[in-house]
Coordinates of C-alpha atoms in Angstrom, one line a residue:
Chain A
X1 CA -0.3 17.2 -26.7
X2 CA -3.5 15.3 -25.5
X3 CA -4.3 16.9 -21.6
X4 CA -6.3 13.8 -19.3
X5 CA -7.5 14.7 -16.0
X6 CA -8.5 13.0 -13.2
X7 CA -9.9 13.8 -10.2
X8 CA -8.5 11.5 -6.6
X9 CA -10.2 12.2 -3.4
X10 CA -7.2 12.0 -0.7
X11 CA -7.8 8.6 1.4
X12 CA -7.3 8.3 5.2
X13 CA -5.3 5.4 4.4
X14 CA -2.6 7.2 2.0
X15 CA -2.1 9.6 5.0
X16 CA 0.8 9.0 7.9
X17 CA 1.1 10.0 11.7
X18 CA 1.7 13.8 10.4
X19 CA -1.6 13.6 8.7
X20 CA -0.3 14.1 5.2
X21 CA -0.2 11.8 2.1
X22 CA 2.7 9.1 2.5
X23 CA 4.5 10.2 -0.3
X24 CA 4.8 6.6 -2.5
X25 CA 1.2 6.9 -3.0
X26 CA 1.3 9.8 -4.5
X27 CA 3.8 7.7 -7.0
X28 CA 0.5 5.1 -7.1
X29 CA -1.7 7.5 -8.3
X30 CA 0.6 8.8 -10.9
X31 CA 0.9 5.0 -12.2
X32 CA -3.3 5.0 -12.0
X33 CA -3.4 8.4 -14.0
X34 CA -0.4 7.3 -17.0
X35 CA -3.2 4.2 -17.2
X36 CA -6.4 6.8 -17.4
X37 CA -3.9 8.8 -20.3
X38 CA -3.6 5.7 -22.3
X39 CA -7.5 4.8 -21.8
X40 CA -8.5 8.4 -22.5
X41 CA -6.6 8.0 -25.8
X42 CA -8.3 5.2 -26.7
X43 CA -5.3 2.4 -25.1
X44 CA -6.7 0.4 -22.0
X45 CA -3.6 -1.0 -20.7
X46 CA -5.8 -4.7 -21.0
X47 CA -6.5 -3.9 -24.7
X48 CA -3.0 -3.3 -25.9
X49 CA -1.6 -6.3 -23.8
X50 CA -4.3 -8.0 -25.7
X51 CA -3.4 -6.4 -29.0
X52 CA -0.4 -5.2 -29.4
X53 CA 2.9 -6.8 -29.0
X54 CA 3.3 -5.1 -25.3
X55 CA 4.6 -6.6 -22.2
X56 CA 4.1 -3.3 -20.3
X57 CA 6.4 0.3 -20.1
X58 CA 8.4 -0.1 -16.7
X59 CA 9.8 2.8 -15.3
X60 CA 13.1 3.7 -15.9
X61 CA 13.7 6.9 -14.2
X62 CA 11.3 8.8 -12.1
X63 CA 11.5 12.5 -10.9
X64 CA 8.8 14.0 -8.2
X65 CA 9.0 17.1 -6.4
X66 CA 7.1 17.6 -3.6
X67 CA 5.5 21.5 -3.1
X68 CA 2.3 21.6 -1.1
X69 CA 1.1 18.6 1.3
X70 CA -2.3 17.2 1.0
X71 CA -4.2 16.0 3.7
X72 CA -7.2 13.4 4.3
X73 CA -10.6 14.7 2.4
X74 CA -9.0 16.8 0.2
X75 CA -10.2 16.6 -3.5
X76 CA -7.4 17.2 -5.8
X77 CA -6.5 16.8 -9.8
X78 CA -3.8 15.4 -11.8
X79 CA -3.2 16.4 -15.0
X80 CA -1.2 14.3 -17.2
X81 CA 0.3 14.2 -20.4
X82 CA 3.3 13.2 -22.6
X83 CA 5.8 15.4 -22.7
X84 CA 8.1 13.6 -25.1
X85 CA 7.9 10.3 -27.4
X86 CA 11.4 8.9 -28.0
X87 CA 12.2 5.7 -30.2
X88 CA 11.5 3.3 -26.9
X89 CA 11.0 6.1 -24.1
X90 CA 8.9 8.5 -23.5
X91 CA 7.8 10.8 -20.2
X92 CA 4.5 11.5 -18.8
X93 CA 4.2 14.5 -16.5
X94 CA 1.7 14.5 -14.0
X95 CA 0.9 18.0 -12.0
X96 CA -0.9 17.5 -9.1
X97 CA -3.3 20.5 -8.3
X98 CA -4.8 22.2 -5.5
X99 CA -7.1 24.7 -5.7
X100 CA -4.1 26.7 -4.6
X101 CA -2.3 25.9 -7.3
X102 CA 0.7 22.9 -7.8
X103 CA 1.2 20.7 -5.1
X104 CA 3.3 17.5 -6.5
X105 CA 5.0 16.9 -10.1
X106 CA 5.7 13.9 -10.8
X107 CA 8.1 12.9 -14.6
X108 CA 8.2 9.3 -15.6
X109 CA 10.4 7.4 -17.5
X110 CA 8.9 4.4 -19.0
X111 CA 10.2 2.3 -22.0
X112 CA 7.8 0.5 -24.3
X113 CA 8.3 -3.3 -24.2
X114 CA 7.4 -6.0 -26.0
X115 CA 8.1 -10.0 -25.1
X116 CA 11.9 -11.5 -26.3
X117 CA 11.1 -13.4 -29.1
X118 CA 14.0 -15.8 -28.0
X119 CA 12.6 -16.1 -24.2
X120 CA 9.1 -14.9 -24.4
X121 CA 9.3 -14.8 -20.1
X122 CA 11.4 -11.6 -20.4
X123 CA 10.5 -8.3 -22.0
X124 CA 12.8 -6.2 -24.8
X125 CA 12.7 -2.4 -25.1
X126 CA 10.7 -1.9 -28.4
X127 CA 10.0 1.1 -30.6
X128 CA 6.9 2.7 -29.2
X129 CA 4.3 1.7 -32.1
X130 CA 3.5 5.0 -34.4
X131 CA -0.3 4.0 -34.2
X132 CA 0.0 4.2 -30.4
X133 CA 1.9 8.2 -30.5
X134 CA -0.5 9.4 -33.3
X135 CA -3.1 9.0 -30.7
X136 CA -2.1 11.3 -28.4
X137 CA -1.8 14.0 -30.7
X138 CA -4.3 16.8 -30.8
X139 CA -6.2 17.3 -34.2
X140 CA -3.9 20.0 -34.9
X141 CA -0.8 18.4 -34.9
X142 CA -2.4 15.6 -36.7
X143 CA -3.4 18.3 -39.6
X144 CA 0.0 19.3 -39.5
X145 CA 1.3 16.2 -39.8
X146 CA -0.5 15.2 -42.8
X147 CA 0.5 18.3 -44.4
Chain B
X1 CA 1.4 -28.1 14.3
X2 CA 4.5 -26.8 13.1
X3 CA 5.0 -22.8 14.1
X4 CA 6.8 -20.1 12.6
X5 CA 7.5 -16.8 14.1
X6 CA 8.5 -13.5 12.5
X7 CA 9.7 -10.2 13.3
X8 CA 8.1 -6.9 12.2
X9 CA 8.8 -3.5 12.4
X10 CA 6.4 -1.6 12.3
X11 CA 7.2 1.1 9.8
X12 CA 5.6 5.1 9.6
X13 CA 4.3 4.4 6.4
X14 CA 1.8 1.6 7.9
X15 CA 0.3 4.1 10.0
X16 CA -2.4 6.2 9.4
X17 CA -3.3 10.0 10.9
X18 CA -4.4 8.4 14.4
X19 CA -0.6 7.1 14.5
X20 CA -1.8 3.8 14.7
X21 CA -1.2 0.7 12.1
X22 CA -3.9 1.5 9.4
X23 CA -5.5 -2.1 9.5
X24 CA -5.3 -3.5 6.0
X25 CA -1.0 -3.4 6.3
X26 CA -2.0 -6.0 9.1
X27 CA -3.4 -8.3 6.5
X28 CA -0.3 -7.3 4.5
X29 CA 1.7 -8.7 7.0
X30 CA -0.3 -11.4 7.6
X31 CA 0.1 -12.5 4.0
X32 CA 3.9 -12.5 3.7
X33 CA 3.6 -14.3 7.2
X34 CA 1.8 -17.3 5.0
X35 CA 4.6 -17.2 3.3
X36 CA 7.3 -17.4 5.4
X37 CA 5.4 -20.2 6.9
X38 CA 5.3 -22.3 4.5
X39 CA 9.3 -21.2 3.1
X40 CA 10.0 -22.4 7.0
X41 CA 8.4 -25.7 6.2
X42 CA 10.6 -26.1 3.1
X43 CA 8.4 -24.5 0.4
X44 CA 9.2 -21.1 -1.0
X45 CA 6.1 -20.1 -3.2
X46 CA 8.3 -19.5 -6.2
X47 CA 9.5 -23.0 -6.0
X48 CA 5.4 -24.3 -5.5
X49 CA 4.6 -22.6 -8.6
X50 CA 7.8 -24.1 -9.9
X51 CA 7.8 -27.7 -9.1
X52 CA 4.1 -28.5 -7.9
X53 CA 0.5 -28.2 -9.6
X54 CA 0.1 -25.3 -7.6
X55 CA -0.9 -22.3 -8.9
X56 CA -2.0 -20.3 -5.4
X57 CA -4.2 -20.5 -2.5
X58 CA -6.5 -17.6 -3.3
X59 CA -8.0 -16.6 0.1
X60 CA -11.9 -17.0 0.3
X61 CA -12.5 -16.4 4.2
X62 CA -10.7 -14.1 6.4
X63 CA -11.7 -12.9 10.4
X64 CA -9.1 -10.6 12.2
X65 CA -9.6 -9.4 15.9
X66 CA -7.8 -6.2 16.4
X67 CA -7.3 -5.6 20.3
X68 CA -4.5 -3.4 20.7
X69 CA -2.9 -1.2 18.8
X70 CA 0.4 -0.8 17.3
X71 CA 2.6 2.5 16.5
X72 CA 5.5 3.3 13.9
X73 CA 8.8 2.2 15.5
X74 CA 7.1 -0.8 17.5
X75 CA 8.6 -4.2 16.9
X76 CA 6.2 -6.8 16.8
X77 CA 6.1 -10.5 16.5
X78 CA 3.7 -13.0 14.3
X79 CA 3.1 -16.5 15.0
X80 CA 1.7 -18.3 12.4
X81 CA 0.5 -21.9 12.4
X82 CA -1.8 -24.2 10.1
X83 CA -5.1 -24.8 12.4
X84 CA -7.0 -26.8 9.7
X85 CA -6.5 -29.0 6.6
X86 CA -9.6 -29.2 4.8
X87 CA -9.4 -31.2 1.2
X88 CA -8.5 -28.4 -0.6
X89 CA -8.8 -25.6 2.3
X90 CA -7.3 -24.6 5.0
X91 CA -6.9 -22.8 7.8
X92 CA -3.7 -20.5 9.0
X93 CA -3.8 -18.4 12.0
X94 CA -1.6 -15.5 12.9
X95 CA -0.8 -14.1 16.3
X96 CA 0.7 -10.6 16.5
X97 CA 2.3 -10.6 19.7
X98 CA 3.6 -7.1 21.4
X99 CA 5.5 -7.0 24.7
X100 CA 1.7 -6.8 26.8
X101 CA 0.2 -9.7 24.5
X102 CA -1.8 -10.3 21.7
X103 CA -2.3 -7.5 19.6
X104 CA -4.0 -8.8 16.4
X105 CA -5.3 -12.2 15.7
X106 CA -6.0 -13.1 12.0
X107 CA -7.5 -16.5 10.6
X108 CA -7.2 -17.1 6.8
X109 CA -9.1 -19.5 4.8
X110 CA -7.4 -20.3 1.7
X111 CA -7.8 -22.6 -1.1
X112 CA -5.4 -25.1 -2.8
X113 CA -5.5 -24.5 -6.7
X114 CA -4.1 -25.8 -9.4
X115 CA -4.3 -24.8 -13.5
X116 CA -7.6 -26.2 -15.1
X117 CA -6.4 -28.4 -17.7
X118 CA -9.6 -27.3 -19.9
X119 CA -8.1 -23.6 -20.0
X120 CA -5.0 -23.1 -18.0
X121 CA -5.6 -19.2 -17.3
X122 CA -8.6 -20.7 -14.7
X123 CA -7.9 -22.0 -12.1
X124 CA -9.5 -24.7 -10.1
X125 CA -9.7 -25.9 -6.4
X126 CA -7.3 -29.3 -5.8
X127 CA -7.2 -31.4 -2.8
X128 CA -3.8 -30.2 -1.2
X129 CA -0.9 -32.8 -2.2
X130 CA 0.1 -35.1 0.8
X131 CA 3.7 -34.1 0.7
X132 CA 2.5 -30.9 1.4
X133 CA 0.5 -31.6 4.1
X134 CA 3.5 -33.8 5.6
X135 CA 5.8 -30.8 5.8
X136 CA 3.7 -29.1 8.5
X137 CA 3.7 -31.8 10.9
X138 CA 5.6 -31.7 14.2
X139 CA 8.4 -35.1 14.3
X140 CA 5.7 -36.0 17.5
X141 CA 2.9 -35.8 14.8
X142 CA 5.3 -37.6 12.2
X143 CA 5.8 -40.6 14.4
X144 CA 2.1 -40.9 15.2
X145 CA 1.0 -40.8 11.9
X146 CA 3.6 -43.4 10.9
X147 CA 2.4 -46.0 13.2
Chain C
X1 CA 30.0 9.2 6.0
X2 CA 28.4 6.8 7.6
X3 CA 26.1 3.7 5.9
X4 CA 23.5 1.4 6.6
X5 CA 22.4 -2.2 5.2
X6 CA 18.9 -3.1 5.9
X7 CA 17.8 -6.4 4.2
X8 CA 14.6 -6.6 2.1
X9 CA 12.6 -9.8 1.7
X10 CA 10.5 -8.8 -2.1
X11 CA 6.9 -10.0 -0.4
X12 CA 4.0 -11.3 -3.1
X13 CA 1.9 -8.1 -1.9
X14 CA 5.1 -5.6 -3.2
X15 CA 4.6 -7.4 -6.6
X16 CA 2.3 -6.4 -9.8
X17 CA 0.8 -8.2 -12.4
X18 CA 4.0 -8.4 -14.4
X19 CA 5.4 -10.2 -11.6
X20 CA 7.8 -7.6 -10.3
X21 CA 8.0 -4.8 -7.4
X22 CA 5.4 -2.0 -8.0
X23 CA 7.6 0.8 -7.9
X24 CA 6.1 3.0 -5.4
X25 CA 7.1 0.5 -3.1
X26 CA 10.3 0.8 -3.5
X27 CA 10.0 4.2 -2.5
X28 CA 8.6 3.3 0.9
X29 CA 11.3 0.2 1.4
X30 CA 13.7 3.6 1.4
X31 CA 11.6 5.6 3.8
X32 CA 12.1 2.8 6.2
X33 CA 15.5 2.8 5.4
X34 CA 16.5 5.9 5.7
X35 CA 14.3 5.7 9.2
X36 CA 16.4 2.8 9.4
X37 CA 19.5 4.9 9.2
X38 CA 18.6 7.6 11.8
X39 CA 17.9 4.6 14.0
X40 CA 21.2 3.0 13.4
X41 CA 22.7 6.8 14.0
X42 CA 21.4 6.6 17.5
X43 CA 18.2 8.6 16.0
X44 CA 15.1 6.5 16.5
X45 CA 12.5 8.8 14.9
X46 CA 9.8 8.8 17.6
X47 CA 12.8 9.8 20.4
X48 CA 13.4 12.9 18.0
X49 CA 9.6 13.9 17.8
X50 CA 10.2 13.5 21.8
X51 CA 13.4 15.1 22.5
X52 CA 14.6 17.4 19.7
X53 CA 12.6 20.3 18.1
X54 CA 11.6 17.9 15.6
X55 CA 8.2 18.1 13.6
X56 CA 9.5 15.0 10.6
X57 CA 11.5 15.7 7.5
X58 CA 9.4 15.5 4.7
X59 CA 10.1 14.7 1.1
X60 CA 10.6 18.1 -1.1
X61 CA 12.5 16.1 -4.1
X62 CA 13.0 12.6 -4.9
X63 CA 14.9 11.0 -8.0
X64 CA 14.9 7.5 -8.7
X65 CA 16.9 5.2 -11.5
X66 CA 15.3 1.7 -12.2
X67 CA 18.3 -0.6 -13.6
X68 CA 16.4 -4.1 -12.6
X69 CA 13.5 -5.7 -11.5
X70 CA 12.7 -7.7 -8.6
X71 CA 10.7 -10.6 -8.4
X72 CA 8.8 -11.5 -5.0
X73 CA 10.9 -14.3 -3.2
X74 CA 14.5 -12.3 -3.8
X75 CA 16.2 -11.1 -1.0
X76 CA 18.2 -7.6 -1.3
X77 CA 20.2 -5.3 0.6
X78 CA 19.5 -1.7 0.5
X79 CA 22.2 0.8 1.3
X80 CA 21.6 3.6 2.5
X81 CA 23.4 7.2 3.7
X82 CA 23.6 10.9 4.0
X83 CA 25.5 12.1 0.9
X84 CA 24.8 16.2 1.5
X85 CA 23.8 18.5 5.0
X86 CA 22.5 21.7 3.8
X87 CA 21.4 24.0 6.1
X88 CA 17.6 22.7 6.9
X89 CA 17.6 20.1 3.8
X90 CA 19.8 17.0 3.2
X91 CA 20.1 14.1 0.9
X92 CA 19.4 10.4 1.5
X93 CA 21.1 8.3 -0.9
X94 CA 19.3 4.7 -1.0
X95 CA 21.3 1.5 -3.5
X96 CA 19.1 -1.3 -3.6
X97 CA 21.3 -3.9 -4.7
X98 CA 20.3 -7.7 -5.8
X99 CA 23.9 -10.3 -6.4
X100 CA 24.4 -9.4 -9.7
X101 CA 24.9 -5.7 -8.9
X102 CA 22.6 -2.5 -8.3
X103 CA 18.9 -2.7 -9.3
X104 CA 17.6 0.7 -7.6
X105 CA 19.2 3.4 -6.9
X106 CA 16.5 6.2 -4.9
X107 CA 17.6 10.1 -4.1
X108 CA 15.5 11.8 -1.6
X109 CA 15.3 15.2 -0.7
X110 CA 14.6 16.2 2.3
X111 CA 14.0 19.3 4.7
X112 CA 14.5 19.2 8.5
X113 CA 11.5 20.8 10.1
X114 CA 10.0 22.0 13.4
X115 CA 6.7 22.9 15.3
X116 CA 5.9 27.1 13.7
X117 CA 5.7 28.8 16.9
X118 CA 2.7 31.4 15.7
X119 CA 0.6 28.3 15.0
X120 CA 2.2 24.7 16.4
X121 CA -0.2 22.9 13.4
X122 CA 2.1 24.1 11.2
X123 CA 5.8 22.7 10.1
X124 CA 8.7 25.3 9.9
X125 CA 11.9 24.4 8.0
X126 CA 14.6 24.8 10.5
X127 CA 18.5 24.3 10.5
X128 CA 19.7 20.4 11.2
X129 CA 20.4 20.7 14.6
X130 CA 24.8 20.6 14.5
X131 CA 24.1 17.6 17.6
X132 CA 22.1 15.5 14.6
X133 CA 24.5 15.8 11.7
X134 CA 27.4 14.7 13.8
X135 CA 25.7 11.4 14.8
X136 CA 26.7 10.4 11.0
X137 CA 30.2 11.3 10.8
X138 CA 32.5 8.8 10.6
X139 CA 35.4 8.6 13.2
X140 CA 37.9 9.6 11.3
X141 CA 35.6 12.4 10.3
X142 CA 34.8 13.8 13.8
X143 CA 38.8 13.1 14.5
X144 CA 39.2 15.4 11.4
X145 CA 36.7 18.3 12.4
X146 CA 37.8 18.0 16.3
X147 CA 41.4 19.4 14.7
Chain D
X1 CA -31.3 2.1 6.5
X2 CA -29.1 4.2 4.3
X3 CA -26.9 2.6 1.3
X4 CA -24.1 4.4 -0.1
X5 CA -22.9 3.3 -3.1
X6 CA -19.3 4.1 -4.8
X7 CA -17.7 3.2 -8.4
X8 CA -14.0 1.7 -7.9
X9 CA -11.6 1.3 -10.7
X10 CA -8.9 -1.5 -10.3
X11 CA -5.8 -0.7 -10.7
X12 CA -2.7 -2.2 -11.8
X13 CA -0.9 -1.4 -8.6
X14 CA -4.1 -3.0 -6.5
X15 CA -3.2 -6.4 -8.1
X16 CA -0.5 -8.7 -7.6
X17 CA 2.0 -11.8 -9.4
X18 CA -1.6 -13.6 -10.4
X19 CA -3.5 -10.8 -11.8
X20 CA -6.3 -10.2 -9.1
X21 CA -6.6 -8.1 -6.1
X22 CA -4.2 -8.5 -3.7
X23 CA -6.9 -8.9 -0.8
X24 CA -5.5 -6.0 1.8
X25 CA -6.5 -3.9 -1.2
X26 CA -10.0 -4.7 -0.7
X27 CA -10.0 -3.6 3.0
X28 CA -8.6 -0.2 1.9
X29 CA -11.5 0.0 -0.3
X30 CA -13.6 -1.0 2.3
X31 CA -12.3 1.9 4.8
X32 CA -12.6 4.6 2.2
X33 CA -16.4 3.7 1.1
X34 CA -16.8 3.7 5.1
X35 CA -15.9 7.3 4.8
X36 CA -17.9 8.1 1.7
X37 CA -21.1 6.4 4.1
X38 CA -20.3 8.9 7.0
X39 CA -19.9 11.5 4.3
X40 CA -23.0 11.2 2.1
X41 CA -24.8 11.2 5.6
X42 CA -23.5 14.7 6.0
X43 CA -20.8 13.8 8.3
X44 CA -17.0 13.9 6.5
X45 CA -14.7 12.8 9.3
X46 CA -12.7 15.6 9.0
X47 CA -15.9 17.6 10.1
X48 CA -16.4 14.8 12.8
X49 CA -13.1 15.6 14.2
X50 CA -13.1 19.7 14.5
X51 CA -17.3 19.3 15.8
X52 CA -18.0 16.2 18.0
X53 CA -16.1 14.5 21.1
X54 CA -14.9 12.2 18.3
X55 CA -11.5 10.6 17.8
X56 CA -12.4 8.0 14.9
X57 CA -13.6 4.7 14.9
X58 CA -11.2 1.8 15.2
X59 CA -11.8 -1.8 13.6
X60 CA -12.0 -4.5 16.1
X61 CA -13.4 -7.1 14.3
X62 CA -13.4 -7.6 10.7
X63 CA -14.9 -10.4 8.8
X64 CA -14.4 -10.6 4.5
X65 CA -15.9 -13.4 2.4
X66 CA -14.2 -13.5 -1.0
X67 CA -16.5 -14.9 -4.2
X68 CA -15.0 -13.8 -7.1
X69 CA -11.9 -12.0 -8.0
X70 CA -11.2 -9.1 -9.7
X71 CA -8.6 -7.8 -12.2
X72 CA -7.1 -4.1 -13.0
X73 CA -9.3 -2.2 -15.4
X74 CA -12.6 -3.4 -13.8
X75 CA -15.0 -1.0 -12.3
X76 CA -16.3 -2.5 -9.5
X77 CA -19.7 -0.7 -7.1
X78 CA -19.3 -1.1 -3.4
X79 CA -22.6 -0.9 -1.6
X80 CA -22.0 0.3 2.2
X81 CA -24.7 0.4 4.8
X82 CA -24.9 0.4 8.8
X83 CA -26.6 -2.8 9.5
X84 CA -26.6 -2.1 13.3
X85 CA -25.7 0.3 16.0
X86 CA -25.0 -0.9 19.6
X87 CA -23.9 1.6 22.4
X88 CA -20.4 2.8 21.2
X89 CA -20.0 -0.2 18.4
X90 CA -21.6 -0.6 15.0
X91 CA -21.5 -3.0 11.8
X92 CA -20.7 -1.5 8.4
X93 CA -21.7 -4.0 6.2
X94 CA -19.4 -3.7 2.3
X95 CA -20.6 -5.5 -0.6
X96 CA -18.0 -5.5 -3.5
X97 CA -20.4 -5.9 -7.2
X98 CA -19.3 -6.6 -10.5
X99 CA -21.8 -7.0 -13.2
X100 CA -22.3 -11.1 -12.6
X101 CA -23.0 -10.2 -9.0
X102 CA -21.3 -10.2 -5.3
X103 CA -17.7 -10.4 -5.4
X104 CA -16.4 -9.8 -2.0
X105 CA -18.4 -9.2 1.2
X106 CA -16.5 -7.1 4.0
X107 CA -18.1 -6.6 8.2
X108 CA -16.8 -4.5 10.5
X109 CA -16.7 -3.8 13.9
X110 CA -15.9 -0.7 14.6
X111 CA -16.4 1.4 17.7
X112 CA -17.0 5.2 18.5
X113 CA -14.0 6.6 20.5
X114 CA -13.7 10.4 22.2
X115 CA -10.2 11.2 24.0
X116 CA -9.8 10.3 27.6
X117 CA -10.6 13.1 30.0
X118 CA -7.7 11.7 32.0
X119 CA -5.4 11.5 28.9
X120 CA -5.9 13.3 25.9
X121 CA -3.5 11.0 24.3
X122 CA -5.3 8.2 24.8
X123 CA -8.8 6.8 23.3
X124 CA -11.9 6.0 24.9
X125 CA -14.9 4.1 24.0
X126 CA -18.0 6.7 23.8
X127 CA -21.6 5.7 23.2
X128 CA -22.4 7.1 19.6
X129 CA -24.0 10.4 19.5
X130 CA -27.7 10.1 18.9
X131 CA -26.8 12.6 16.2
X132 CA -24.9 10.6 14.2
X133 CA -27.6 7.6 14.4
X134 CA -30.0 9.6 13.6
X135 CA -28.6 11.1 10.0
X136 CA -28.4 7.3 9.0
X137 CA -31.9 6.5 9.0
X138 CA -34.1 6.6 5.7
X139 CA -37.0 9.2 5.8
X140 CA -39.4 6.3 6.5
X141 CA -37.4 5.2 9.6
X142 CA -37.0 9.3 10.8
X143 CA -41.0 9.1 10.6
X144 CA -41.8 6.1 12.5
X145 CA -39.3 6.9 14.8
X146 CA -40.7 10.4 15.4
X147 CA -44.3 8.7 16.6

């Protein structure tokens, strides 16, 4: 599956009174980088709220596991990808990398949405469109999936 | 002028590596502080949006003084009034009050708006409705204004 | 074991463009609780930095379910409490709960840590002091391990 | 004098209920490209801490003029330059760009501090190191001031 990575510089203001990152924003940047995944492939979150029926993919379930801290000034790089496309769901996995190695993993949850055609002011779990998976697979598993 | 005070505690994840409040969460505060000002004069912002041709007060001018600082675990008070009403701006001030004095002193200029008719994802500057206005007026101030 | 209720007002600046709670924010609503929860324990987190061999417990794990959204404007209670003491880590069990039931439910993971002797810039897992973990038991539970 | 400029994506988690910044958001911005300034003048403030009688620079005034909003996907340039040094304060003047021009304008006050001889736990007010004035002026300035 499709790799994106992004390179965060580590703010004074995402750091607390022990000097390290305050954790939720760790969870912010993970949000940031699912949006960089979907523009990498192609899928500005603006675009498809433009274009497709999509009223966002809340998160359903989230998993992060903490290894290494990082501190103010440090350059790090998340790497992100989907992991698995279900009918509605699907996970992104972010690793968060030092140049010692992993320092945060973050695993989403999200389920694709579209609006309720009965109250368009609340959203309905939808079947991820196949137009938006098929772009986040490499060229060799599109070859293979043609075959 | 009508004045509404709130508690804060200030939490760890407000404060940056010096230990201290990291000064945009002030601002934070500040801003849910507008709110609770005008919830305290009988108008939630949900029910504004709801009820009213009121579709924010987008801030266009903001000063802060920052003269003491403020650690994780402090409790704090804010005292927020309106100092001004323009047509369609106006003027709130907060006062964040610690045992010693004042702390932080914030002044927001915000802007009445309402949907433009000619395409309702715009919006436009109003003159701020007199009921409004009304609501923030001491009984004193009432009286006078009635004679 | 014991549990605490901290009451959340949803603020505008907690809220995304779909309307409802970014969730990282969620996450830091239960740091403060579980701050909140020390605190009620007799704990206050800057007396422990002070009296205790105490250098914070940082996050090694965190799980989090997402059941409903919040809009900004609702008010919810968050519950929170200590569901496992392991040697030097323990779990914090948040329930963010609106009227119609629970909307949030957070798990943290967390590791007790102190000042590394050989170089005091660096944190040292260390057992829960025995004095700490007692603070959260119950009456009936302390009646029960004083037999 | 030296400008420093810096590219900034919005994000979806920067914005709030009516699509555009949340304002604190801006500040934050602000704070970082004031580190990127010290930074690109050879002078990260992590470096500042370990090498000079430096123990940052706390806001005391802060003044933010807001023109046009901004939405999540934009990429936004903010230009940062000191516009004037006193003894121990300075301006750092922010301007927030987006292709049809200025969009938000931030000053602030900020001033020098070293720890307190008497209290290392406590801040002082230093005069800036000529040093540190010195790597913010243009080659021009360096010249002229050299004669």
């Amino acid at each position: 599956m499709f790799v994106n990575r992004r390179d965060i510089r580590i703010e004074w203001g995402d750091c607390d009174p022990a000097g390290i990152v305050f954790f939720p924003r760790y969870l912010a940047y993970f949000d940031a980088c699912t949006m960089s995944l979907f523009e990498a492939a192609g899928l500005p979150k603006q675009d498809m709220f433009r274009d497709l029926d999509f009223a966002g993919f809340p998160m359903v379930d989230l998993r992060a596991r903490f290894l290494m801290s990082c501190r103010f000034g440090d350059d790090v790089t998340v790497e992100s990808r989907i992991i698995r496309w279900g009918r509605s769901s699907f996970n992104v996995q972010h690793q968060l990398l030092r140049p010692e190695g992993l320092a945060v993993e973050g695993l989403e949850t999200r389920v694709w949405t579209g609006r309720d055609p009965a109250d368009p002011s609340k959203l309905k779990a939808r079947e991820t469109p196949a137009e938006v998976v098929r772009r986040f697979l490499t060229d060799e598993e599109r070859a293979a999936a043609a075959t």
